[in-house]
Tab-separated table of C-alpha atoms and ligand atoms in Angstrom:
chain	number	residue	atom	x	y	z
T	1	UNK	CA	120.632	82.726	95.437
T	2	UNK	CA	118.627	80.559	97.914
T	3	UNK	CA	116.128	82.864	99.172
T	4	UNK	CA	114.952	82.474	102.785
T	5	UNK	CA	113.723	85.885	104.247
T	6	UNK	CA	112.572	89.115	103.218
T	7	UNK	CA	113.131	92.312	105.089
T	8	UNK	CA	110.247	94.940	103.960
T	9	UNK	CA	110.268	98.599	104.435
T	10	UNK	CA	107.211	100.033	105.856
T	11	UNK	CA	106.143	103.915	104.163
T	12	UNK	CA	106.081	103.359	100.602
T	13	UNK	CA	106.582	99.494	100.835
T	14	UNK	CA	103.653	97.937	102.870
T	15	UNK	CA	101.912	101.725	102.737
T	16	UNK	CA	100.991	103.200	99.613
T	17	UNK	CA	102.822	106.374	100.927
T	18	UNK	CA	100.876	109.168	98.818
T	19	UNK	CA	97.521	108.021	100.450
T	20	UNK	CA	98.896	107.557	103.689
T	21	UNK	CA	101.779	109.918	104.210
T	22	UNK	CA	100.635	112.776	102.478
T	23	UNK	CA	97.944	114.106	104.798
T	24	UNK	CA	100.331	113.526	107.948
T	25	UNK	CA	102.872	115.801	106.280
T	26	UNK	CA	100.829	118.606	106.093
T	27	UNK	CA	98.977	118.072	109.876
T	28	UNK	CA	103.063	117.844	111.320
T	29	UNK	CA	104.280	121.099	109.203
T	30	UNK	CA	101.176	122.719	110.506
T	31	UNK	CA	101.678	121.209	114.013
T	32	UNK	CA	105.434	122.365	114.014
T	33	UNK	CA	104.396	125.585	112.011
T	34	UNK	CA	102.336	126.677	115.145
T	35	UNK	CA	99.328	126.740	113.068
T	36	UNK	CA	100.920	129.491	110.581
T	37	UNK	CA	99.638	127.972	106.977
T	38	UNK	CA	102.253	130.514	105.232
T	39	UNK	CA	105.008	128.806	107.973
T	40	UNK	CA	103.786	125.291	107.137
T	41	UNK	CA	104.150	125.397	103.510
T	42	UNK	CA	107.680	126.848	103.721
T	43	UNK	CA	108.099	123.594	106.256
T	44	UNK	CA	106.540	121.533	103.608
T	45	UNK	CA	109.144	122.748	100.416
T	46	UNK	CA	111.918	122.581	103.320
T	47	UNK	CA	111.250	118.674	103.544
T	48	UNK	CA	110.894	118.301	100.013
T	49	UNK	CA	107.007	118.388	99.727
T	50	UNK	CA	105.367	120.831	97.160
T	51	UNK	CA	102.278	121.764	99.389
T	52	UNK	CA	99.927	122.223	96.114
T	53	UNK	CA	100.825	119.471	94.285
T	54	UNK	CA	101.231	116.859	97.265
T	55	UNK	CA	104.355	115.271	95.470
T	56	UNK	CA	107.146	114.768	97.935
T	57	UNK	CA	110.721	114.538	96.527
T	58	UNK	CA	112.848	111.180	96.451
T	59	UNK	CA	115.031	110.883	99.910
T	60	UNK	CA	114.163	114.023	100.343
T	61	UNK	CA	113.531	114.698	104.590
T	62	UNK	CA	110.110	113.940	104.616
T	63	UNK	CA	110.525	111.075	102.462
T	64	UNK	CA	113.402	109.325	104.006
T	65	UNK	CA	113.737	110.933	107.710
T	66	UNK	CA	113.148	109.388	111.333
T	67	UNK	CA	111.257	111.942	113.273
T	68	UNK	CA	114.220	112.779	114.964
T	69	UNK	CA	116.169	113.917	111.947
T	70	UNK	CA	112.634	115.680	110.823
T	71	UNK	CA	111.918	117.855	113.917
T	72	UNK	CA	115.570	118.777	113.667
T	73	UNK	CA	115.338	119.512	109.684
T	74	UNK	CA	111.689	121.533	110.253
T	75	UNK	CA	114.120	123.708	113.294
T	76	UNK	CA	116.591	124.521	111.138
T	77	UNK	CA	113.951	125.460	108.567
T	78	UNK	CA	112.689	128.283	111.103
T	79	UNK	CA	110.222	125.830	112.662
T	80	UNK	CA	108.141	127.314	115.893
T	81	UNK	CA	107.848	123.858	117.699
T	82	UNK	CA	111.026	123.040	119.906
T	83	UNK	CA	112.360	120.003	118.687
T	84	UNK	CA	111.944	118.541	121.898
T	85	UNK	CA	108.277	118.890	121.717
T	86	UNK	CA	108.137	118.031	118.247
T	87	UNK	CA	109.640	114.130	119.298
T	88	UNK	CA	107.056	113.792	121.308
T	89	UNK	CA	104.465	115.210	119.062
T	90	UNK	CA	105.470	113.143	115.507
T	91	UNK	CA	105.326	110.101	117.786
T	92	UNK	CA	102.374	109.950	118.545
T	93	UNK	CA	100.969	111.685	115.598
T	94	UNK	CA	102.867	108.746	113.397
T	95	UNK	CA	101.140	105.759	115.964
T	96	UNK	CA	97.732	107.050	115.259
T	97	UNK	CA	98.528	108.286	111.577
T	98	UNK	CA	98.947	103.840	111.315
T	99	UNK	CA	94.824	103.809	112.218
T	100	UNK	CA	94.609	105.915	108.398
T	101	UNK	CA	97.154	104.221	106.463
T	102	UNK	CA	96.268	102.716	102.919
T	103	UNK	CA	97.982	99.167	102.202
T	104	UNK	CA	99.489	98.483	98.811
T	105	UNK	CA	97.621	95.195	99.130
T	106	UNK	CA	95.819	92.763	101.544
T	107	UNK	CA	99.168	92.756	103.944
T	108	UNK	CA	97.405	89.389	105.956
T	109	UNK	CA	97.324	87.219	102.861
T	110	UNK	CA	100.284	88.641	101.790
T	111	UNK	CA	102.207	87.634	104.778
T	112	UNK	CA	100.951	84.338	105.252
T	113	UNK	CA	101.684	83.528	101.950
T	114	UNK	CA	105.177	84.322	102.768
T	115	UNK	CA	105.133	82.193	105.842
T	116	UNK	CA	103.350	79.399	104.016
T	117	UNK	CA	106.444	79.612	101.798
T	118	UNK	CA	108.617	78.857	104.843
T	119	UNK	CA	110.198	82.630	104.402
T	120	UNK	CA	111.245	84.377	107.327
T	121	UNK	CA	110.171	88.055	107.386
T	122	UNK	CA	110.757	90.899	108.545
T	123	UNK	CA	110.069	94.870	108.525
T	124	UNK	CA	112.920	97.764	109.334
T	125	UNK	CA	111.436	101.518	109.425
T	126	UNK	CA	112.414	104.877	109.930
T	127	UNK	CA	109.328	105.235	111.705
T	128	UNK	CA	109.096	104.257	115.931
T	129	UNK	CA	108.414	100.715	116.796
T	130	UNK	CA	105.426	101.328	118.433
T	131	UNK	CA	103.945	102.502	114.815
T	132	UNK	CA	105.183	99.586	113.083
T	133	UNK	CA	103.399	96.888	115.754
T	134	UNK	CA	100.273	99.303	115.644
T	135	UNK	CA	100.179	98.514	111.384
T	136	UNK	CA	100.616	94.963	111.830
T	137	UNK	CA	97.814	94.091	114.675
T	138	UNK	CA	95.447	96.777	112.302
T	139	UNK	CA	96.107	94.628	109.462
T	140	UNK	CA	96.268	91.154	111.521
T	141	UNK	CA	99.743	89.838	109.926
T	142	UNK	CA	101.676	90.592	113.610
T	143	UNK	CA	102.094	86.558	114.048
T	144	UNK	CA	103.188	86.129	110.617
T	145	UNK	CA	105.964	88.938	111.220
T	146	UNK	CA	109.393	87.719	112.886
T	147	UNK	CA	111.283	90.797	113.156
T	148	UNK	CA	110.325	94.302	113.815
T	149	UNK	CA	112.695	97.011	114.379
T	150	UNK	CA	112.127	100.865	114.237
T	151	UNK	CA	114.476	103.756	114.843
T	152	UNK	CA	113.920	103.378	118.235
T	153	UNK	CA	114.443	99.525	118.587
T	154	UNK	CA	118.434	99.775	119.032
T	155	UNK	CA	119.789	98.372	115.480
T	156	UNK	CA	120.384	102.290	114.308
T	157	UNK	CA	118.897	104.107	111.515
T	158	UNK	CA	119.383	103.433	107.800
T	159	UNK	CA	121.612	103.304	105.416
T	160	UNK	CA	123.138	101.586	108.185
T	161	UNK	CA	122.746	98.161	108.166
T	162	UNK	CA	122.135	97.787	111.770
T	163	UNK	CA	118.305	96.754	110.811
T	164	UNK	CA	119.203	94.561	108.417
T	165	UNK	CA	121.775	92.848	110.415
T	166	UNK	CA	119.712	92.257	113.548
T	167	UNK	CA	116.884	91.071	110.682
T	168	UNK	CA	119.781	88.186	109.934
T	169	UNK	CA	120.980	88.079	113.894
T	170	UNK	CA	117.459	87.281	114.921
T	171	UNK	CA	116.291	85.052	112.332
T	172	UNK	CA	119.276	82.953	112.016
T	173	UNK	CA	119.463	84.212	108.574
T	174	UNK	CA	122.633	84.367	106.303
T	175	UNK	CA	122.793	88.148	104.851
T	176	UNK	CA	123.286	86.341	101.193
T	177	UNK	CA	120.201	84.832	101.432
T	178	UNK	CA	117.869	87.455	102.557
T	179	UNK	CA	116.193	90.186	100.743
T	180	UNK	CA	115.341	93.303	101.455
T	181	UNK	CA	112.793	95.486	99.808
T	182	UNK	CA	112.320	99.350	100.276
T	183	UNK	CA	111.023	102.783	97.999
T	184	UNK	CA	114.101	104.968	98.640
T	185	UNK	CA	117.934	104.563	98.267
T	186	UNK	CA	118.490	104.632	101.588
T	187	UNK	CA	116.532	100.963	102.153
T	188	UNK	CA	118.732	99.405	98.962
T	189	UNK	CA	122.140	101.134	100.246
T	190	UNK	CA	121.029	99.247	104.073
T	191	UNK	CA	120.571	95.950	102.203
T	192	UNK	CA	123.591	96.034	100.298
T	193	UNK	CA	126.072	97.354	103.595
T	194	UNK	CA	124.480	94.423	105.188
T	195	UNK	CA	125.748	91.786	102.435
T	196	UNK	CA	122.076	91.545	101.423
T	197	UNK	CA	121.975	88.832	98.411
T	198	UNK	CA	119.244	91.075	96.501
T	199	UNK	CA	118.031	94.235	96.831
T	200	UNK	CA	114.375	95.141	95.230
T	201	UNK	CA	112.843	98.850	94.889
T	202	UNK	CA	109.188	99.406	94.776
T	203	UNK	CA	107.299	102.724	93.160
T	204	UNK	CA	104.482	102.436	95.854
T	205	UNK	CA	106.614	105.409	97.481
T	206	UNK	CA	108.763	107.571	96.750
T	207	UNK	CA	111.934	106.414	94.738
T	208	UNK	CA	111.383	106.507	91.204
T	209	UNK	CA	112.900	103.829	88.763
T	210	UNK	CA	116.115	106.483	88.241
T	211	UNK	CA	116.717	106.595	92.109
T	212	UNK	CA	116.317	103.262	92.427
T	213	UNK	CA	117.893	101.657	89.684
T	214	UNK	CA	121.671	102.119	89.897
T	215	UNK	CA	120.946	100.230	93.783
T	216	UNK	CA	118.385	98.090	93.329
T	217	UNK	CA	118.698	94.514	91.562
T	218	UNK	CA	114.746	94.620	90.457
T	219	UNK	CA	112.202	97.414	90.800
T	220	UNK	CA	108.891	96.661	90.945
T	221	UNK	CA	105.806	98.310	90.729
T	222	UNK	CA	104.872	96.731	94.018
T	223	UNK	CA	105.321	94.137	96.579
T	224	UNK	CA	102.599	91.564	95.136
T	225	UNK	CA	105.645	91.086	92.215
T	226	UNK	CA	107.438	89.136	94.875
T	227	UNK	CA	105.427	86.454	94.614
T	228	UNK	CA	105.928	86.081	90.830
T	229	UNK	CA	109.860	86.103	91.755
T	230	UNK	CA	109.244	83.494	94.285
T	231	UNK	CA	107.469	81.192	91.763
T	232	UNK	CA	110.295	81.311	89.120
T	233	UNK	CA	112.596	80.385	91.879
B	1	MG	MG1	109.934	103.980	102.702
């Protein structure tokens, strides 16, 4: 495989999703939870969060939901919040929840290094656009960056491949030679509907090596292994 672009996941790829994630899960259960603690940890178990322990479930809904399929999940789950009010509530609470968020590593050297490689890159998220532009000007790699889509953009939600496909569309990229890098099934299952020539799982997230392995062709600990990969290329 001739590699010549990378499409990265955002929460648990870029983020190291326990230090970032974790406190916003609890604020939005509370949030849609009317400020009922009792209300919020049922939320919390509901999207696949134990609210002692912190530790949230692989592809479970908080793990591996847009906010729209969240507010809907936390409704069904007896939620006090209309979901219309929670979609406009998660936004925003996601675009400043970016101003918190813990990298996995220096994201600006780790992006130019990537451009200086001549890589086209790319990032496809469950979270809103407007989140995803928010992390890169924080962490200064937005010029290095030369596709961002959220679930808002238009390309659809994973494990579609819409992302991944308007990652290729975009770029100029061939599918085969692209690929694409996420923490939960749904990220490898995108990359490989979208003719993705390698799939790679991270553990900076939420997938574990058993929910990763049977769809991912590598799983790394994190990100930085890419540019070991890139080397023996
Ligand atoms: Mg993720």
């Amino acid at each position: 495989m001739k590699i010549a672009g990378i499409l990265f996941d955002k929460d648990g790829t870029l983020l190291d999703y326990a230090r970032s994630w974790v406190p916003v899960n609890r604020q939005l259960t509370l949030m849609a939870a009317g400020g009922d603690q009792a209300l919020a940890d049922h939320l919390m178990r509901v999207g696949g969060m134990d609210p002692e322990s912190g530790v949230v479930l692989a592809d479970s809904l908080l793990a591996a939901g847009n906010t729209a399929e969240i507010a809907r999940g936390l409704v069904d789950a007896g939620a006090v919040l209309s979901y219309e009010d929670m979609l406009g509530t998660f936004d925003t609470l996601f675009a400043s929840a970016s101003e918190m968020s813990v990298p996995v590593t220096d994201l600006k050297s780790f992006f130019s290094g990537l451009k200086a490689r001549g890589l086209k890159t790319g990032i496809a998220s469950s979270d809103n656009e407007r989140s995803i532009r928010a992390l890169a000007q924080r962490f200064d790699f937005l010029r290095d960056v030369d596709y961002i889509a959220g679930y808002d953009t238009g390309y659809g939600c994973k494990p579609e491949p819409g992302m991944a496909l308007g990652f290729c569309e975009v770029t100029g990229l061939d599918a085969g030679a692209m690929i694409v890098v996420g923490d939960n099934s749904h990220d490898m299952h995108m990359g490989r509907s979208a003719g993705a020539g390698m799939t790679i799982g991270v553990l900076t997230g939420t997938g574990t090596r058993q929910t990763l392995s049977p769809l991912a062709d590598h799983v790394f600990d994190d990100i930085t292994s890419l540019h070991t990969l890139l080397d023996a290329e």
